[in-house]
mmCIF file of C-alpha atoms and ligand atoms in Angstrom:
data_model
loop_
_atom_site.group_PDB
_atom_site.id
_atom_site.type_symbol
_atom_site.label_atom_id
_atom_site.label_comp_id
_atom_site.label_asym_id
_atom_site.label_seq_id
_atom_site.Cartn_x
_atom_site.Cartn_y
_atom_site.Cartn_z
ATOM 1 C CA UNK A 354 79.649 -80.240 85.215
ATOM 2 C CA UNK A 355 77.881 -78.421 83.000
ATOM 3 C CA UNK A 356 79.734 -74.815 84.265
ATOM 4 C CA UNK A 357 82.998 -77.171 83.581
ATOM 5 C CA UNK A 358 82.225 -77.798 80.091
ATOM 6 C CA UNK A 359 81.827 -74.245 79.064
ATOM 7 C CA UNK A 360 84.978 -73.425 80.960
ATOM 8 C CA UNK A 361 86.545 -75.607 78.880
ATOM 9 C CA UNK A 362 85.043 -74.715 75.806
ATOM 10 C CA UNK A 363 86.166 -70.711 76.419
ATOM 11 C CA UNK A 364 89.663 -71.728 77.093
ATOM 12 C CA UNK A 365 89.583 -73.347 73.820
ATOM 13 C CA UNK A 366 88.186 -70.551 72.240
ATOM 14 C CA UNK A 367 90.425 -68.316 73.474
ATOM 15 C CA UNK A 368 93.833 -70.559 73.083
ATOM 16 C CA UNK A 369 93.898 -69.995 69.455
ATOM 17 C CA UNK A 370 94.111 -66.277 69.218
ATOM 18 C CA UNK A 371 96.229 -66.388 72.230
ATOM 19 C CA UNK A 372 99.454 -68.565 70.757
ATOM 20 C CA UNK A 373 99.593 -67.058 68.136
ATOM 21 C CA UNK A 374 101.245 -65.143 70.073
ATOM 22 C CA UNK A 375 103.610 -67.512 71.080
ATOM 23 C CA UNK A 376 106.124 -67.338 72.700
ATOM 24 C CA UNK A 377 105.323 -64.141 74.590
ATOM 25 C CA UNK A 378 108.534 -65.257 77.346
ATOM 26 C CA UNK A 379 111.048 -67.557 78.276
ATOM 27 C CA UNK A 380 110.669 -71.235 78.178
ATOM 28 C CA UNK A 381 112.039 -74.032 80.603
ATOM 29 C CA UNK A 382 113.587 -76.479 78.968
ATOM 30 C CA UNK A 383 114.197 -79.184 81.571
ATOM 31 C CA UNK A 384 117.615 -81.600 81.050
ATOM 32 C CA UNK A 385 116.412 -84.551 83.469
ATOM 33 C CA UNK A 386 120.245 -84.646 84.634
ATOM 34 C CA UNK A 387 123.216 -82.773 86.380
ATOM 35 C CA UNK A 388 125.069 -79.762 84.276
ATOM 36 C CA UNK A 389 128.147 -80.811 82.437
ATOM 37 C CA UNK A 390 127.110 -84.318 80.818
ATOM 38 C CA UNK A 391 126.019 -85.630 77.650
ATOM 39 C CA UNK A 392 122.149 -84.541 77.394
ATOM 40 C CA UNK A 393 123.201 -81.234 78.932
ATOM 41 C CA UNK A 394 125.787 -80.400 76.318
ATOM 42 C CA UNK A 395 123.148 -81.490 73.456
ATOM 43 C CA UNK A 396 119.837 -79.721 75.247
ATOM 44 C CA UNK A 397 122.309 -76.348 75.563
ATOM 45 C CA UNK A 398 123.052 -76.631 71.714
ATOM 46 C CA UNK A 399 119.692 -77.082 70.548
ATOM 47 C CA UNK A 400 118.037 -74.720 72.839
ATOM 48 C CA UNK A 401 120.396 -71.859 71.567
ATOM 49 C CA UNK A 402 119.551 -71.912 68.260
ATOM 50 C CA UNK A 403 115.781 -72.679 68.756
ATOM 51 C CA UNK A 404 115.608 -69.273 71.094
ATOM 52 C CA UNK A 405 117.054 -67.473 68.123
ATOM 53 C CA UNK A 406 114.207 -68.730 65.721
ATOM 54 C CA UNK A 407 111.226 -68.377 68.491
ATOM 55 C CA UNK A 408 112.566 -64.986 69.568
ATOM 56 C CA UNK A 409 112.740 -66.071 73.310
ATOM 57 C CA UNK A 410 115.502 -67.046 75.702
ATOM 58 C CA UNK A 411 115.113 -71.415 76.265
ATOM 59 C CA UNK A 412 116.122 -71.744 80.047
ATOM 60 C CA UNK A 413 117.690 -75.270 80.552
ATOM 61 C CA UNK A 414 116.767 -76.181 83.889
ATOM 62 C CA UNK A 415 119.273 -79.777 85.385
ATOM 63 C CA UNK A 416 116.928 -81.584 87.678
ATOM 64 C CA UNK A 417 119.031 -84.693 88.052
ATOM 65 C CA UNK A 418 118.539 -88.167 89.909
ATOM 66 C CA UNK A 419 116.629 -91.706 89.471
ATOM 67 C CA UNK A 420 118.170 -92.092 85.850
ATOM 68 C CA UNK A 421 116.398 -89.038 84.559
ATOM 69 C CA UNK A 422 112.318 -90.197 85.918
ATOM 70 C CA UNK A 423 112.573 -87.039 88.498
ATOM 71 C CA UNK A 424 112.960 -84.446 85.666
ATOM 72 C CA UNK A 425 110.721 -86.117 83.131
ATOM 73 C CA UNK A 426 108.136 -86.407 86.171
ATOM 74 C CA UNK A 427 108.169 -83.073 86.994
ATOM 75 C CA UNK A 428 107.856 -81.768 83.362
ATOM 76 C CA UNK A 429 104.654 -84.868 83.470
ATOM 77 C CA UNK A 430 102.844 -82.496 85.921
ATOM 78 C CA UNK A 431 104.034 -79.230 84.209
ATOM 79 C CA UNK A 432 101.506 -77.078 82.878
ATOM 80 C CA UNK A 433 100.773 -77.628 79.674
ATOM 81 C CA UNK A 434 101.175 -73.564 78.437
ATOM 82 C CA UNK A 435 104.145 -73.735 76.353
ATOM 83 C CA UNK A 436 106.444 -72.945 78.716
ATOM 84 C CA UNK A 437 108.009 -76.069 80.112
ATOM 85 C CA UNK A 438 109.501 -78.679 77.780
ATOM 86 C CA UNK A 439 111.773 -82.041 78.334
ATOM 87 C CA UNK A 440 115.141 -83.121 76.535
ATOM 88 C CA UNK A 441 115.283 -86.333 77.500
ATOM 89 C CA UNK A 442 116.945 -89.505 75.664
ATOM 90 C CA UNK A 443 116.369 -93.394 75.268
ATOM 91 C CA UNK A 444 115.693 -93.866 78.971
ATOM 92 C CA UNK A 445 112.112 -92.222 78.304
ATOM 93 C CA UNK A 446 111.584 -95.997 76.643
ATOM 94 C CA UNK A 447 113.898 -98.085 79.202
ATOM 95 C CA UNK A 448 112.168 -96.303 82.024
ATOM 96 C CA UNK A 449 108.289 -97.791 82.158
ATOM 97 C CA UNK A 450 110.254 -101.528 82.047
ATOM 98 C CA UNK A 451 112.467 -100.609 84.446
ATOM 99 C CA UNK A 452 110.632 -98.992 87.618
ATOM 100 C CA UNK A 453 107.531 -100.918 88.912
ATOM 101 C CA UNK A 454 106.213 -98.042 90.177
ATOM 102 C CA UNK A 455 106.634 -95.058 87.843
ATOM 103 C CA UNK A 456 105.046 -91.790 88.399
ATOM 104 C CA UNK A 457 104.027 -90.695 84.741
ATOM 105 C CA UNK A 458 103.235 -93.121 81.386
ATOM 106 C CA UNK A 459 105.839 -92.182 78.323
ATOM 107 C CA UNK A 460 103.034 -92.738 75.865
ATOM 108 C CA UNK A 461 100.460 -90.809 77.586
ATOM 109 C CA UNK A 462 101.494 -88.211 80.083
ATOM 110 C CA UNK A 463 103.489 -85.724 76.929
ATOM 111 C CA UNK A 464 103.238 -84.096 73.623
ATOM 112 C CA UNK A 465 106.031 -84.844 71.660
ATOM 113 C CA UNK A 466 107.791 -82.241 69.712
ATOM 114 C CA UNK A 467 110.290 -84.472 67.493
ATOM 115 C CA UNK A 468 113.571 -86.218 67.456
ATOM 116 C CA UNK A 469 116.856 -84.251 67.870
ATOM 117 C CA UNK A 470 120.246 -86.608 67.547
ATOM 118 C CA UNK A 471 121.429 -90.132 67.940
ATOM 119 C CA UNK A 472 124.496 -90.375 69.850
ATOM 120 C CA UNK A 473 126.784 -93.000 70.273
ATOM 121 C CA UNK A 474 128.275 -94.559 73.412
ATOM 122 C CA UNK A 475 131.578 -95.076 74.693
ATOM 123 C CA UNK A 476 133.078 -97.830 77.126
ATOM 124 C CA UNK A 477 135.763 -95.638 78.819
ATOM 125 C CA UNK A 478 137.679 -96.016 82.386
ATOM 126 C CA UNK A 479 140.004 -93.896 84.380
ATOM 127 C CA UNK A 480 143.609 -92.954 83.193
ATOM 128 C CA UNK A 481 145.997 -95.709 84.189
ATOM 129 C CA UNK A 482 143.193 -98.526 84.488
ATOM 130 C CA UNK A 483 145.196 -101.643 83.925
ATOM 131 C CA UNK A 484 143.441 -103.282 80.734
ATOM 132 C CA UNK A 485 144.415 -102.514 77.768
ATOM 133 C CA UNK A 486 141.938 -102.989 75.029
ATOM 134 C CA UNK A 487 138.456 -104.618 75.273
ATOM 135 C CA UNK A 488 139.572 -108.214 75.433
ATOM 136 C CA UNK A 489 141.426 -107.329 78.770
ATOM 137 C CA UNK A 490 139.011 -105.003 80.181
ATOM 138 C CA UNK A 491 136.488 -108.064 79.918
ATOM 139 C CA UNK A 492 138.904 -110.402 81.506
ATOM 140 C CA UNK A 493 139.919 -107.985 83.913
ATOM 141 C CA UNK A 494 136.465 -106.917 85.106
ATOM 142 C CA UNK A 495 135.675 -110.752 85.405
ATOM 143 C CA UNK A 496 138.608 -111.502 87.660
ATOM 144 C CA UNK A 497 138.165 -108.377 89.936
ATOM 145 C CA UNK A 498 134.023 -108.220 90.015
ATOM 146 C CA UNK A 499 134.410 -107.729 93.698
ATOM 147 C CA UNK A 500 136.528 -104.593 93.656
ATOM 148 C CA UNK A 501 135.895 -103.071 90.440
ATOM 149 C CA UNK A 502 133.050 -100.304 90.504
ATOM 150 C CA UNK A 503 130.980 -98.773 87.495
ATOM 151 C CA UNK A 504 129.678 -95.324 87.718
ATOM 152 C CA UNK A 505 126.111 -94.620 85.912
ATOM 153 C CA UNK A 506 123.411 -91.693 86.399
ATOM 154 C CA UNK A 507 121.151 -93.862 88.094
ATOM 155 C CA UNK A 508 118.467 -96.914 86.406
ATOM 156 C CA UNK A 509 116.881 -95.673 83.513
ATOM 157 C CA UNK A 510 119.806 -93.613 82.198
ATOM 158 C CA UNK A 511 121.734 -94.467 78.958
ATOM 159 C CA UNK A 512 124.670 -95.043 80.964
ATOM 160 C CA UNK A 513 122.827 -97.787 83.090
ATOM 161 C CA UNK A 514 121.239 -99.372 79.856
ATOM 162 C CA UNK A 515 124.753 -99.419 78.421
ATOM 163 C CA UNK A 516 126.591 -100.666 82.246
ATOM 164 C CA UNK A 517 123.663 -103.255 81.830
ATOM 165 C CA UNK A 518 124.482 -104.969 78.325
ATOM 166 C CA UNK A 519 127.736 -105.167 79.335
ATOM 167 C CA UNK A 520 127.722 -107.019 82.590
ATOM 168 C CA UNK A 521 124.508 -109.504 80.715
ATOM 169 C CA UNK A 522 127.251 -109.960 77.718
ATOM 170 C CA UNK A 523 130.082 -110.463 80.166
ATOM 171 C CA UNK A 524 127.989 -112.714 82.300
ATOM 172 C CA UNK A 525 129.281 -110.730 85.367
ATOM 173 C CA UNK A 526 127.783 -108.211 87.616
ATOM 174 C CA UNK A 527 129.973 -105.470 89.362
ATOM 175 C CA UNK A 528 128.656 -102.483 91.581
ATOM 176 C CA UNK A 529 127.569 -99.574 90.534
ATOM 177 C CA UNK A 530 127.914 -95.709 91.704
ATOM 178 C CA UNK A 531 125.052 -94.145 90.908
ATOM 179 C CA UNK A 532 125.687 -89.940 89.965
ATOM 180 C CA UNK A 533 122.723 -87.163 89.085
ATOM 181 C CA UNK A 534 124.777 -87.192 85.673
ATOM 182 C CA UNK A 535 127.345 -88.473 84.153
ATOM 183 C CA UNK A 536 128.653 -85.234 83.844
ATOM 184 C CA UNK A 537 129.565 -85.211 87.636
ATOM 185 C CA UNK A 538 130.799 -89.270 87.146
ATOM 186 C CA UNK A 539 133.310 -88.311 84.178
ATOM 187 C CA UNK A 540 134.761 -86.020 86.706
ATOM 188 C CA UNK A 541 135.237 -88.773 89.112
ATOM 189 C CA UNK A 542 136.271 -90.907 86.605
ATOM 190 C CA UNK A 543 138.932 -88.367 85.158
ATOM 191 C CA UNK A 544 140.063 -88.466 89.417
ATOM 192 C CA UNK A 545 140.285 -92.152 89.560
ATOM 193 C CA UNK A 546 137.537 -92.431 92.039
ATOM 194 C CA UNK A 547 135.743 -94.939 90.053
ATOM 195 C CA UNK A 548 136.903 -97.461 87.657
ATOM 196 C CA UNK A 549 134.691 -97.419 84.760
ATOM 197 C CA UNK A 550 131.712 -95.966 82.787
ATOM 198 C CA UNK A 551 129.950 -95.965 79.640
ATOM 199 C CA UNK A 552 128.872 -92.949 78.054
ATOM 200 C CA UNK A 553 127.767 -90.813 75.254
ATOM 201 C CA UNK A 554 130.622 -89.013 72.992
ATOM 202 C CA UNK A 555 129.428 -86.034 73.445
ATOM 203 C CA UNK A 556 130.372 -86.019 77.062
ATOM 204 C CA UNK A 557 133.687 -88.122 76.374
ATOM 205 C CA UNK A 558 135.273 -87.524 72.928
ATOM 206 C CA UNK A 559 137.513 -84.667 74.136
ATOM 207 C CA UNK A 560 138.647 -86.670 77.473
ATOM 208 C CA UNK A 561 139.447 -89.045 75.208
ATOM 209 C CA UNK A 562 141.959 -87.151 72.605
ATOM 210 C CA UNK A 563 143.197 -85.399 75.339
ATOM 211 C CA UNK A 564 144.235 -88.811 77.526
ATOM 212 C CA UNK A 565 142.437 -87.614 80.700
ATOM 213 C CA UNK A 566 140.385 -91.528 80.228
ATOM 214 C CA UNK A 567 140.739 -94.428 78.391
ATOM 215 C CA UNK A 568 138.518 -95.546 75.815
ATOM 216 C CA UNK A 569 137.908 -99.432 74.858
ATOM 217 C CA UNK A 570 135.122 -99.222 72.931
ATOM 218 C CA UNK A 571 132.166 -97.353 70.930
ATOM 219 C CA UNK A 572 128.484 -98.683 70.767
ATOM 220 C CA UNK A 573 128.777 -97.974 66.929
ATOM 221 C CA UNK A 574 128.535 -100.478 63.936
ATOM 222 C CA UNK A 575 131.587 -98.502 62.332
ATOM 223 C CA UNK A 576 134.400 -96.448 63.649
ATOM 224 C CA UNK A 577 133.978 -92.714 64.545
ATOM 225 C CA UNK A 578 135.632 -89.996 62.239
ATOM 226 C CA UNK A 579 135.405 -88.226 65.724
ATOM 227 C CA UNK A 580 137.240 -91.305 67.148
ATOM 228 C CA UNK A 581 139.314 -93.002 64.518
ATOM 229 C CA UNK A 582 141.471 -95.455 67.248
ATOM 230 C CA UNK A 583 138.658 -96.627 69.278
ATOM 231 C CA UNK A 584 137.136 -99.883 68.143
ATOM 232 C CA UNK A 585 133.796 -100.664 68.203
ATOM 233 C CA UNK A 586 132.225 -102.964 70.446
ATOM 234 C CA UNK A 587 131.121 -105.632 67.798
ATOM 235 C CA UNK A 588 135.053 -105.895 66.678
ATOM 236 C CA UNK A 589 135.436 -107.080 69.842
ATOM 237 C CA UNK A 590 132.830 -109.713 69.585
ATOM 238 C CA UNK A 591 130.039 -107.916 71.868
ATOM 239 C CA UNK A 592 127.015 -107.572 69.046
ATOM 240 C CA UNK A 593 124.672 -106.940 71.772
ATOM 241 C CA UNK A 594 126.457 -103.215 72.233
ATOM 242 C CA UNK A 595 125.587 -101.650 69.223
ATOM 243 C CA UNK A 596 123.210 -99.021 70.119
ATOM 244 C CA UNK A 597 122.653 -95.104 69.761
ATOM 245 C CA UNK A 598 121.508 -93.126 72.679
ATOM 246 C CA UNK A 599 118.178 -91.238 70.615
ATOM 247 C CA UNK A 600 116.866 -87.449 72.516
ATOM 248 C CA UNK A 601 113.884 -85.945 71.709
ATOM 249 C CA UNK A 602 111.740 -83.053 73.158
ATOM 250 C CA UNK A 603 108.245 -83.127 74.954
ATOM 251 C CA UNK A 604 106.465 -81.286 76.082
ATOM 252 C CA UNK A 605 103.509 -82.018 78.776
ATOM 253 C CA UNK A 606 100.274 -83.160 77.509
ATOM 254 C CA UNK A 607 97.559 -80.639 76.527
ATOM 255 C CA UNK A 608 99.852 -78.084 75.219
ATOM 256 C CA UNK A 609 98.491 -76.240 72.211
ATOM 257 C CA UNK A 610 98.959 -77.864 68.934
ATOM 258 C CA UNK A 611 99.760 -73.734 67.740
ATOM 259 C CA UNK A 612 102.515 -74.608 70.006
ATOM 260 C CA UNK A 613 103.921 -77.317 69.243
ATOM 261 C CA UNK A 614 103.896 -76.842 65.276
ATOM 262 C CA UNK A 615 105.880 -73.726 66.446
ATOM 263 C CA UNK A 616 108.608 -75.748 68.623
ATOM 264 C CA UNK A 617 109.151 -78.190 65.474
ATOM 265 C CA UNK A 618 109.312 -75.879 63.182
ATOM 266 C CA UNK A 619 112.151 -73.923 65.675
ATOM 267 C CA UNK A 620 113.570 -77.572 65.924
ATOM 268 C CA UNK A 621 114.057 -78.697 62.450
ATOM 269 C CA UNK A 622 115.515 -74.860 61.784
ATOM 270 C CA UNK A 623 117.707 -75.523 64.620
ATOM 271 C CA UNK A 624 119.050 -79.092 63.126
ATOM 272 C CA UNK A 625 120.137 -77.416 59.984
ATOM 273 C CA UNK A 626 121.802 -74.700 62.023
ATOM 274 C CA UNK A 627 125.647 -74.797 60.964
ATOM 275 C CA UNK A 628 127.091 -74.175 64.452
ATOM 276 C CA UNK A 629 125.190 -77.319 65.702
ATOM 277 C CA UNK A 630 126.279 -79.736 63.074
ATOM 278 C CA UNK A 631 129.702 -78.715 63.513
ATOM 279 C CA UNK A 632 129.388 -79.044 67.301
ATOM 280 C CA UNK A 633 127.731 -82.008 66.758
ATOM 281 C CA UNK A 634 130.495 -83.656 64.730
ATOM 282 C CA UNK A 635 133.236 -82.791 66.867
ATOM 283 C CA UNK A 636 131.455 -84.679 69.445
ATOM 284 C CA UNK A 637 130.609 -87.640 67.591
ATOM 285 C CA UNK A 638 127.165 -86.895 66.410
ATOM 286 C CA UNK A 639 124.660 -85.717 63.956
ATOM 287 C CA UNK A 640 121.612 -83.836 63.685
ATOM 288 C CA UNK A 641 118.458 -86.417 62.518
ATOM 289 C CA UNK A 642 116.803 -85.603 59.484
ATOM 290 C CA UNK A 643 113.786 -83.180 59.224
ATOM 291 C CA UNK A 644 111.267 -85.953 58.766
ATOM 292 C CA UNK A 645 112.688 -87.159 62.094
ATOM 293 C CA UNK A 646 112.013 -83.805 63.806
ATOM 294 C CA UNK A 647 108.772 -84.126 64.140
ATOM 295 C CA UNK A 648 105.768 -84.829 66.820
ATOM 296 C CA UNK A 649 104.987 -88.100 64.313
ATOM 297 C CA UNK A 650 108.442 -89.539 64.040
ATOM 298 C CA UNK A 651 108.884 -88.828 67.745
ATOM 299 C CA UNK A 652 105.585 -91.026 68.732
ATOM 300 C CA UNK A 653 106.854 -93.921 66.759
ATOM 301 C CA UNK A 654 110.285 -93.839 67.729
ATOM 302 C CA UNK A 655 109.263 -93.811 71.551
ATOM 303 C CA UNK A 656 106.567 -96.731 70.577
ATOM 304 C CA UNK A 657 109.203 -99.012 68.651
ATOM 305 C CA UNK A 658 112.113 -98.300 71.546
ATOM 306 C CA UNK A 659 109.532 -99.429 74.395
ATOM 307 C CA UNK A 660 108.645 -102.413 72.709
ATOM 308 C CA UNK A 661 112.601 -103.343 71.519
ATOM 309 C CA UNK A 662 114.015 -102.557 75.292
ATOM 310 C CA UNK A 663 111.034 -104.159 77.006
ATOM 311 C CA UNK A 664 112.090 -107.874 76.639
ATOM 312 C CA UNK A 665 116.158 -107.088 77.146
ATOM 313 C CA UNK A 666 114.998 -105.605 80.573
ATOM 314 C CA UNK A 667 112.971 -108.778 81.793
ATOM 315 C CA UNK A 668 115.709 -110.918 80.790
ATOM 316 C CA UNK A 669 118.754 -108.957 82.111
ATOM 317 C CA UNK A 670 115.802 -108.915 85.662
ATOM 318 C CA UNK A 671 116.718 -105.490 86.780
ATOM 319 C CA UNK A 672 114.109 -103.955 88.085
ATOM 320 C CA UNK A 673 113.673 -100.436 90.268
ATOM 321 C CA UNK A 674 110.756 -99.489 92.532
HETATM 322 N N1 LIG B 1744 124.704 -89.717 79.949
HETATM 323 C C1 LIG B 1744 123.862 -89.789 81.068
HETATM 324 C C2 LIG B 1744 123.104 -91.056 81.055
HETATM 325 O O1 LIG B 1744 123.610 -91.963 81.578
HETATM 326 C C3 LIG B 1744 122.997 -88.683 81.382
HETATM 327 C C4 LIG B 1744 123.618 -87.353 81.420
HETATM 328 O O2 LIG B 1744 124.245 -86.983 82.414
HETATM 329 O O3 LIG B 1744 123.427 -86.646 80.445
HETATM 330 O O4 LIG B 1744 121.984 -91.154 80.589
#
C-alpha cells in the first residue's frame, strides 16, 4: 500500500514537468458515431483548428453504435495521458436515463474540456414522401404507423431523443431503423430506403437546398438564416420540439489539469477561428461563447441536461439495457 502511495506520489511529481510538454504527439479524438454525420462534420472542424494551435495532428477516430455509449465507453476506460478525448453531444445526458445498465457514469467517469456548439434539428424525410408540410406529415404518420419507418443512430443519440418527442407529441409510435450514424441513415434516406428522420443541420442543410430530402420542420424557436422556408416546429403547434443538440469535449478522468487548461485554451482559440464560424453558419450553427468553452460551463451544462431529460425519459418509458 504503502509502495502504492509513493508510486503515486512520483507520478505526480513528475506529471508537471512532463506536460508542459504537451502535446509531444497526436491525439485521438473519438466521434462516438459513423463518418459523414452531424457530430463528425462538427468534431472534424474543431479538431482542425485546435491541431493548428496545440501544434499536433487531432486524429478523429468514428466508433459508432448504441446511440454513441460504445465510443464514449471506450474513451471512459482510455488512459487518462492526454491523448484520447470525446466529442460527444446531448446524448452524454439522455444516456444514464436511458440504458439500465450503462457501462461508465457521465458525471464521474471524464474530465470535461468545455462546450463547443448548439445545433439545431431538423424533421426531414425522403424526396417524394407524400406529406406536404408538418400538419400532413403528422396526419400521415398517424394513419400509416404500421408501414412508415424512422431511421435514428441508435437510443441515446440526438436523433432518437428527437424521433422520441415526436412520436410522445404525436401520440403514435412507428419503428425505428437504427444506423451507427446518421450520416450512413441520410444516405438511406436520400435512397428512399427509409421514410423519415430527424437530424442536426449540419448533416442536412445542404440536402435540403439542394432537394435530395424534404424538410418539415426545425427544432428552433425562430427560423434559420441557413433555412429561411422551413418552419419551425412550434409554428406547427409541437412546443415540446424546441431543442438544440449541445457537443462538448472530454476527456477521461485523471488527465492532467496542465492538460486540460491546454485543450480549452486550443478550444476557445478554435471557436473564434473564422473558417469555423463560417462553416458553422452555412450549416446552421454557431460557435458558443468563450465562457461556455470551458471545463466549468461544461460540468454544469451536463448537470442541468441530466436533470431536464431525466423526467421526459420516464414518462415517454423508453428504456435500453
Ligand atoms: N446525429 C446523430 C445522432 O442522432 C449522430 C451522428 O451521426 O452524428 O445523434
Amino acid at each position: 500500500m504503502r509502495k502504492l502511495f509513493a508510486l503515486a506520489l512520483g507520478a505526480a511529481i513528475f506529471a508537471t514537468p512532463a506536460f508542459a510538454q504537451y502535446p509531444e504527439r497526436a491525439i485521438t479524438m473519438v466521434v462516438p458515431f459513423a463518418a459523414g454525420g452531424p457530430t463528425d462534420t462538427v468534431t472534424r472542424l474543431v479538431a482542425e483548428s485546435m491541431s493548428k494551435e496545440l501544434g499536433q495532428q487531432i486524429v478523429v477516430e468514428n466508433v459508432g453504435g448504441a446511440g454513441g455509449t460504445l465510443g464514449a465507453g471506450k474513451v471512459a476506460q482510455a488512459a487518462p495521458d492526454g491523448y484520447t478525448l470525446l466529442m460527444h453531444h446531448i446524448g452524454m445526458s439522455t444516456a444514464p436515463t436511458l440504458y439500465r445498465k450503462l457501462a461508465f457514469n457521465p458525471l464521474e467517469a471524464f474530465e470535461y474540456v468545455g462546450l463547443v456548439t448548439e445545433v439545431p434539428m431538423v424533421i426531414v424525410a425522403k424526396p417524394g414522401f407524400e406529406p406536404a408540410d408538418m400538419k400532413s406529415l403528422v396526419e400521415y404518420v398517424k394513419a400509416n404507423k404500421d408501414k412508415v419507418n424512422y431511421a435514428n443512430a441508435g437510443i441515446g443519440a440526438a436523433s432518437h431523443l428527437c424521433g422520441m418527442l415526436f412520436m410522445s407529441a404525436i401520440d403514435t409510435r412507428v419503428t425505428t431503423v437504427p444506423y451507427k450514424g446518421t450520416g450512413p441513415a441520410l444516405t438511406d434516406l436520400m435512397g428512399g430506403q427509409v421514410d423519415f428522420m430527424c437530424d442536426q443541420t449540419t448533416n442536412t442543410t445542404n440536402q435540403i437546398k439542394e432537394g435530395k430530402i424534404k424538410a418539415y420542420a426545425t427544432t428552433t424557436a425562430k427560423r434559420l438564416d441557413a433555412l429561411p422556408d422551413v418552419p419551425t416546429a412550434e409554428e406547427s403547434g409541437y412546443n415540446d420540439l424546441t431543442f438544440g443538440i449541445w457537443h462538448g469535449v472530454y476527456a477521461p478522468k485523471g488527465t492532467p489539469k496542465e492538460a486540460i487548461d491546454k485543450l480549452s485554451a486550443a478550444l476557445q482559440k478554435a471557436l473564434k477561428d473564422p473558417n469555423v464560424i463560417e462553416r458553422f453558419a452555412s450549416l446552421g450553427t454557431a460557435p458558443v461563447a468563450e465562457d461556455q468553452a470551458t471545463p466549468a460551463a461544461h460540468e454544469a451544462k451536463l448537470k442541468a441536461e441530466i436533470a431536464r431529460w431525466k423526467p421526459v425519459i420516464e414518462a415517454a418509458g423508453e428504456f435500453a439495457d
